[in-house]
PDB file of C-alpha atoms in Angstrom:
ATOM      1  CA  MET Q   1      78.434 231.848 -34.003  1.00  0.00           C
ATOM      2  CA  THR Q   2      78.077 228.065 -34.650  1.00  0.00           C
ATOM      3  CA  GLN Q   3      74.963 226.887 -34.770  1.00  0.00           C
ATOM      4  CA  LEU Q   4      73.570 224.338 -32.166  1.00  0.00           C
ATOM      5  CA  THR Q   5      70.376 221.896 -33.043  1.00  0.00           C
ATOM      6  CA  ARG Q   6      68.991 219.859 -30.550  1.00  0.00           C
ATOM      7  CA  ALA Q   7      69.503 216.489 -32.671  1.00  0.00           C
ATOM      8  CA  GLN Q   8      66.228 214.373 -32.571  1.00  0.00           C
ATOM      9  CA  SER Q   9      66.198 210.707 -33.688  1.00  0.00           C
ATOM     10  CA  GLY Q  10      66.069 211.459 -37.468  1.00  0.00           C
ATOM     11  CA  ASP Q  11      69.385 212.405 -36.723  1.00  0.00           C
ATOM     12  CA  LEU Q  12      71.132 208.946 -35.604  1.00  0.00           C
ATOM     13  CA  GLU Q  13      72.642 208.642 -38.952  1.00  0.00           C
ATOM     14  CA  ARG Q  14      74.531 211.801 -39.165  1.00  0.00           C
ATOM     15  CA  LEU Q  15      75.768 211.857 -35.357  1.00  0.00           C
ATOM     16  CA  LEU Q  16      76.640 208.277 -35.128  1.00  0.00           C
ATOM     17  CA  PRO Q  17      80.177 209.491 -37.558  1.00  0.00           C
ATOM     18  CA  LEU Q  18      80.728 211.510 -35.294  1.00  0.00           C
ATOM     19  CA  VAL Q  19      80.417 209.344 -32.156  1.00  0.00           C
ATOM     20  CA  VAL Q  20      82.591 206.616 -33.466  1.00  0.00           C
ATOM     21  CA  ALA Q  21      85.131 209.268 -34.463  1.00  0.00           C
ATOM     22  CA  PHE Q  22      85.256 210.347 -30.993  1.00  0.00           C
ATOM     23  CA  HIS Q  23      85.059 206.871 -29.195  1.00  0.00           C
ATOM     24  CA  THR Q  24      88.481 205.870 -31.566  1.00  0.00           C
ATOM     25  CA  GLU Q  25      89.931 208.956 -31.064  1.00  0.00           C
ATOM     26  CA  MET Q  26      89.597 208.759 -26.982  1.00  0.00           C
ATOM     27  CA  ARG Q  27      90.083 204.641 -27.348  1.00  0.00           C
ATOM     28  CA  ILE Q  28      86.475 203.913 -25.694  1.00  0.00           C
ATOM     29  CA  GLU Q  29      85.364 200.462 -27.187  1.00  0.00           C
ATOM     30  CA  GLN Q  30      82.027 200.478 -27.247  1.00  0.00           C
ATOM     31  CA  ASP Q  31      80.091 197.824 -29.994  1.00  0.00           C
ATOM     32  CA  ASP Q  32      77.617 200.105 -32.961  1.00  0.00           C
ATOM     33  CA  SER Q  33      74.812 197.945 -31.031  1.00  0.00           C
ATOM     34  CA  THR Q  34      75.297 199.360 -27.635  1.00  0.00           C
ATOM     35  CA  ARG Q  35      76.214 203.146 -29.529  1.00  0.00           C
ATOM     36  CA  ARG Q  36      72.742 203.164 -30.656  1.00  0.00           C
ATOM     37  CA  GLU Q  37      70.795 202.204 -27.541  1.00  0.00           C
ATOM     38  CA  ALA Q  38      72.876 204.847 -25.643  1.00  0.00           C
ATOM     39  CA  LEU Q  39      71.726 207.433 -28.264  1.00  0.00           C
ATOM     40  CA  LEU Q  40      68.063 206.641 -29.404  1.00  0.00           C
ATOM     41  CA  PRO Q  41      66.780 207.784 -26.047  1.00  0.00           C
ATOM     42  CA  LEU Q  42      68.655 210.980 -25.730  1.00  0.00           C
ATOM     43  CA  LEU Q  43      67.578 211.770 -29.493  1.00  0.00           C
ATOM     44  CA  ASP Q  44      63.520 210.760 -28.513  1.00  0.00           C
ATOM     45  CA  GLY Q  45      63.475 213.435 -26.030  1.00  0.00           C
ATOM     46  CA  SER Q  46      64.277 211.420 -22.859  1.00  0.00           C
ATOM     47  CA  PRO Q  47      64.502 213.812 -19.311  1.00  0.00           C
ATOM     48  CA  TYR Q  48      68.423 212.563 -18.817  1.00  0.00           C
ATOM     49  CA  GLY Q  49      69.932 214.023 -20.950  1.00  0.00           C
ATOM     50  CA  ALA Q  50      70.076 216.097 -25.295  1.00  0.00           C
ATOM     51  CA  VAL Q  51      72.366 216.123 -28.197  1.00  0.00           C
ATOM     52  CA  PHE Q  52      73.706 218.874 -29.408  1.00  0.00           C
ATOM     53  CA  LEU Q  53      74.747 219.001 -33.121  1.00  0.00           C
ATOM     54  CA  ALA Q  54      76.653 222.016 -34.005  1.00  0.00           C
ATOM     55  CA  GLY Q  55      77.240 223.163 -37.646  1.00  0.00           C
ATOM     56  CA  PRO Q  56      74.916 222.499 -40.751  1.00  0.00           C
ATOM     57  CA  ALA Q  57      71.958 220.389 -39.605  1.00  0.00           C
ATOM     58  CA  ARG Q  58      72.706 218.336 -42.995  1.00  0.00           C
ATOM     59  CA  ALA Q  59      76.298 218.255 -42.340  1.00  0.00           C
ATOM     60  CA  PRO Q  60      77.404 218.918 -38.558  1.00  0.00           C
ATOM     61  CA  VAL Q  61      80.991 219.428 -37.621  1.00  0.00           C
ATOM     62  CA  GLY Q  62      80.775 218.174 -33.890  1.00  0.00           C
ATOM     63  CA  TYR Q  63      78.224 217.073 -31.176  1.00  0.00           C
ATOM     64  CA  CYS Q  64      78.124 217.562 -27.804  1.00  0.00           C
ATOM     65  CA  ILE Q  65      76.196 215.315 -24.901  1.00  0.00           C
ATOM     66  CA  VAL Q  66      74.858 216.782 -21.842  1.00  0.00           C
ATOM     67  CA  THR Q  67      73.251 214.811 -19.459  1.00  0.00           C
ATOM     68  CA  TYR Q  68      71.578 216.211 -16.335  1.00  0.00           C
ATOM     69  CA  GLY Q  69      71.437 215.327 -12.350  1.00  0.00           C
ATOM     70  CA  TRP Q  70      70.750 216.625  -9.557  1.00  0.00           C
ATOM     71  CA  SER Q  71      73.283 218.765  -6.815  1.00  0.00           C
ATOM     72  CA  THR Q  72      71.732 219.538  -3.535  1.00  0.00           C
ATOM     73  CA  GLU Q  73      75.340 221.269  -2.957  1.00  0.00           C
ATOM     74  CA  PHE Q  74      74.941 223.376  -6.211  1.00  0.00           C
ATOM     75  CA  GLY Q  75      70.953 224.313  -5.463  1.00  0.00           C
ATOM     76  CA  GLY Q  76      69.159 222.285  -8.434  1.00  0.00           C
ATOM     77  CA  GLN Q  77      69.906 220.293 -11.309  1.00  0.00           C
ATOM     78  CA  ASP Q  78      73.347 220.054 -12.720  1.00  0.00           C
ATOM     79  CA  GLY Q  79      74.377 219.017 -16.104  1.00  0.00           C
ATOM     80  CA  PHE Q  80      77.259 216.713 -16.915  1.00  0.00           C
ATOM     81  CA  ILE Q  81      79.283 217.090 -20.479  1.00  0.00           C
ATOM     82  CA  ASP Q  82      79.124 213.619 -21.812  1.00  0.00           C
ATOM     83  CA  GLU Q  83      81.017 214.100 -24.663  1.00  0.00           C
ATOM     84  CA  ILE Q  84      82.201 216.971 -26.736  1.00  0.00           C
ATOM     85  CA  PHE Q  85      84.050 216.855 -30.405  1.00  0.00           C
ATOM     86  CA  VAL Q  86      84.877 218.452 -33.288  1.00  0.00           C
ATOM     87  CA  ARG Q  87      85.767 217.317 -36.654  1.00  0.00           C
ATOM     88  CA  PRO Q  88      90.061 217.414 -36.693  1.00  0.00           C
ATOM     89  CA  PRO Q  89      90.135 219.273 -39.911  1.00  0.00           C
ATOM     90  CA  VAL Q  90      87.762 222.143 -38.241  1.00  0.00           C
ATOM     91  CA  ARG Q  91      89.164 221.894 -35.195  1.00  0.00           C
ATOM     92  CA  GLY Q  92      91.396 225.573 -33.862  1.00  0.00           C
ATOM     93  CA  ARG Q  93      88.304 227.817 -35.211  1.00  0.00           C
ATOM     94  CA  GLY Q  94      86.629 228.400 -32.007  1.00  0.00           C
ATOM     95  CA  LEU Q  95      84.336 226.019 -32.887  1.00  0.00           C
ATOM     96  CA  GLY Q  96      84.550 223.991 -29.211  1.00  0.00           C
ATOM     97  CA  ARG Q  97      84.649 227.305 -27.494  1.00  0.00           C
ATOM     98  CA  ASP Q  98      81.152 228.112 -29.620  1.00  0.00           C
ATOM     99  CA  ILE Q  99      79.939 225.162 -29.072  1.00  0.00           C
ATOM    100  CA  LEU Q 100      80.103 225.177 -25.328  1.00  0.00           C
ATOM    101  CA  ASN Q 101      79.008 228.790 -24.982  1.00  0.00           C
ATOM    102  CA  GLY Q 102      75.951 227.590 -26.962  1.00  0.00           C
ATOM    103  CA  VAL Q 103      75.311 224.309 -24.460  1.00  0.00           C
ATOM    104  CA  ILE Q 104      75.529 226.717 -21.433  1.00  0.00           C
ATOM    105  CA  GLY Q 105      73.379 229.274 -22.702  1.00  0.00           C
ATOM    106  CA  LEU Q 106      70.428 226.770 -23.594  1.00  0.00           C
ATOM    107  CA  LEU Q 107      71.101 224.906 -19.999  1.00  0.00           C
ATOM    108  CA  THR Q 108      71.454 228.698 -18.173  1.00  0.00           C
ATOM    109  CA  ASP Q 109      67.676 229.317 -19.762  1.00  0.00           C
ATOM    110  CA  GLN Q 110      66.557 226.252 -18.562  1.00  0.00           C
ATOM    111  CA  GLY Q 111      67.592 226.767 -14.844  1.00  0.00           C
ATOM    112  CA  VAL Q 112      70.500 224.149 -14.956  1.00  0.00           C
ATOM    113  CA  ARG Q 113      72.887 225.344 -12.265  1.00  0.00           C
ATOM    114  CA  ALA Q 114      75.948 223.826 -13.124  1.00  0.00           C
ATOM    115  CA  LEU Q 115      77.758 222.220 -15.409  1.00  0.00           C
ATOM    116  CA  HIS Q 116      80.306 219.531 -14.853  1.00  0.00           C
ATOM    117  CA  LEU Q 117      83.227 217.990 -17.762  1.00  0.00           C
ATOM    118  CA  GLU Q 118      85.745 215.721 -17.125  1.00  0.00           C
ATOM    119  CA  VAL Q 119      89.199 216.583 -19.375  1.00  0.00           C
ATOM    120  CA  ASP Q 120      91.889 214.005 -19.710  1.00  0.00           C
ATOM    121  CA  LYS Q 121      95.133 215.498 -17.200  1.00  0.00           C
ATOM    122  CA  THR Q 122      97.677 215.440 -20.684  1.00  0.00           C
ATOM    123  CA  ASP Q 123      94.934 217.081 -22.982  1.00  0.00           C
ATOM    124  CA  ASP Q 124      96.497 220.751 -22.291  1.00  0.00           C
ATOM    125  CA  THR Q 125      94.720 222.610 -25.170  1.00  0.00           C
ATOM    126  CA  ALA Q 126      91.329 221.031 -23.688  1.00  0.00           C
ATOM    127  CA  ARG Q 127      91.697 222.111 -20.287  1.00  0.00           C
ATOM    128  CA  ALA Q 128      92.971 225.367 -21.437  1.00  0.00           C
ATOM    129  CA  LEU Q 129      89.826 225.839 -23.441  1.00  0.00           C
ATOM    130  CA  TYR Q 130      88.364 224.710 -20.158  1.00  0.00           C
ATOM    131  CA  GLU Q 131      89.418 227.587 -18.206  1.00  0.00           C
ATOM    132  CA  ARG Q 132      88.778 230.326 -20.660  1.00  0.00           C
ATOM    133  CA  LEU Q 133      85.302 229.191 -20.192  1.00  0.00           C
ATOM    134  CA  HIS Q 134      85.496 229.183 -16.350  1.00  0.00           C
ATOM    135  CA  PHE Q 135      85.531 226.017 -15.795  1.00  0.00           C
ATOM    136  CA  ARG Q 136      87.693 224.990 -12.707  1.00  0.00           C
ATOM    137  CA  ALA Q 137      89.312 221.796 -11.335  1.00  0.00           C
ATOM    138  CA  ARG Q 138      87.991 221.007  -7.590  1.00  0.00           C
ATOM    139  CA  ASP Q 139      91.348 220.871  -5.198  1.00  0.00           C
ATOM    140  CA  ARG Q 140      89.467 218.322  -3.133  1.00  0.00           C
ATOM    141  CA  TYR Q 141      87.141 215.922  -5.536  1.00  0.00           C
ATOM    142  CA  MET Q 142      87.954 214.088  -7.963  1.00  0.00           C
ATOM    143  CA  LEU Q 143      85.336 212.206 -10.739  1.00  0.00           C
ATOM    144  CA  MET Q 144      85.592 208.338  -9.563  1.00  0.00           C
ATOM    145  CA  SER Q 145      83.651 205.458 -11.629  1.00  0.00           C
ATOM    146  CA  ARG Q 146      82.230 201.986 -11.527  1.00  0.00           C
ATOM    147  CA  LYS Q 147      80.818 200.190 -14.251  1.00  0.00           C
ATOM    148  CA  LEU Q 148      77.789 198.322 -13.660  1.00  0.00           C
TER     149      LEU Q 148
END
């Protein structure tokens, strides 16, 4: 099982290269200042989300960011996997599965009732992983966004 640690402000410099790598891979355009501003509240204990580092604390190999909301439909607090990333050289070893299972366990213990994520429709590998972990597409719904 992969070690998961809730990241704190002192972990920012270890986290940033992972986030930059994920954003580069996913073609997410964001400047370093905005990226830091988005991460720091989560690292400082914001009730709106958490960052989990995967692997050795001094040299993490991945991370998962979960944000929190509330769902009447699901009966209480829910979570949204905002980002999950594993360094390419160590992919295919079950780390993504371990990270998700660990996060699911932690969130279940906290009373979170549902966990959501989005996946690229063309990413068959990621979709298969999520389906093995019992995430299901909601046939009648699609995620829509408006940037403010």
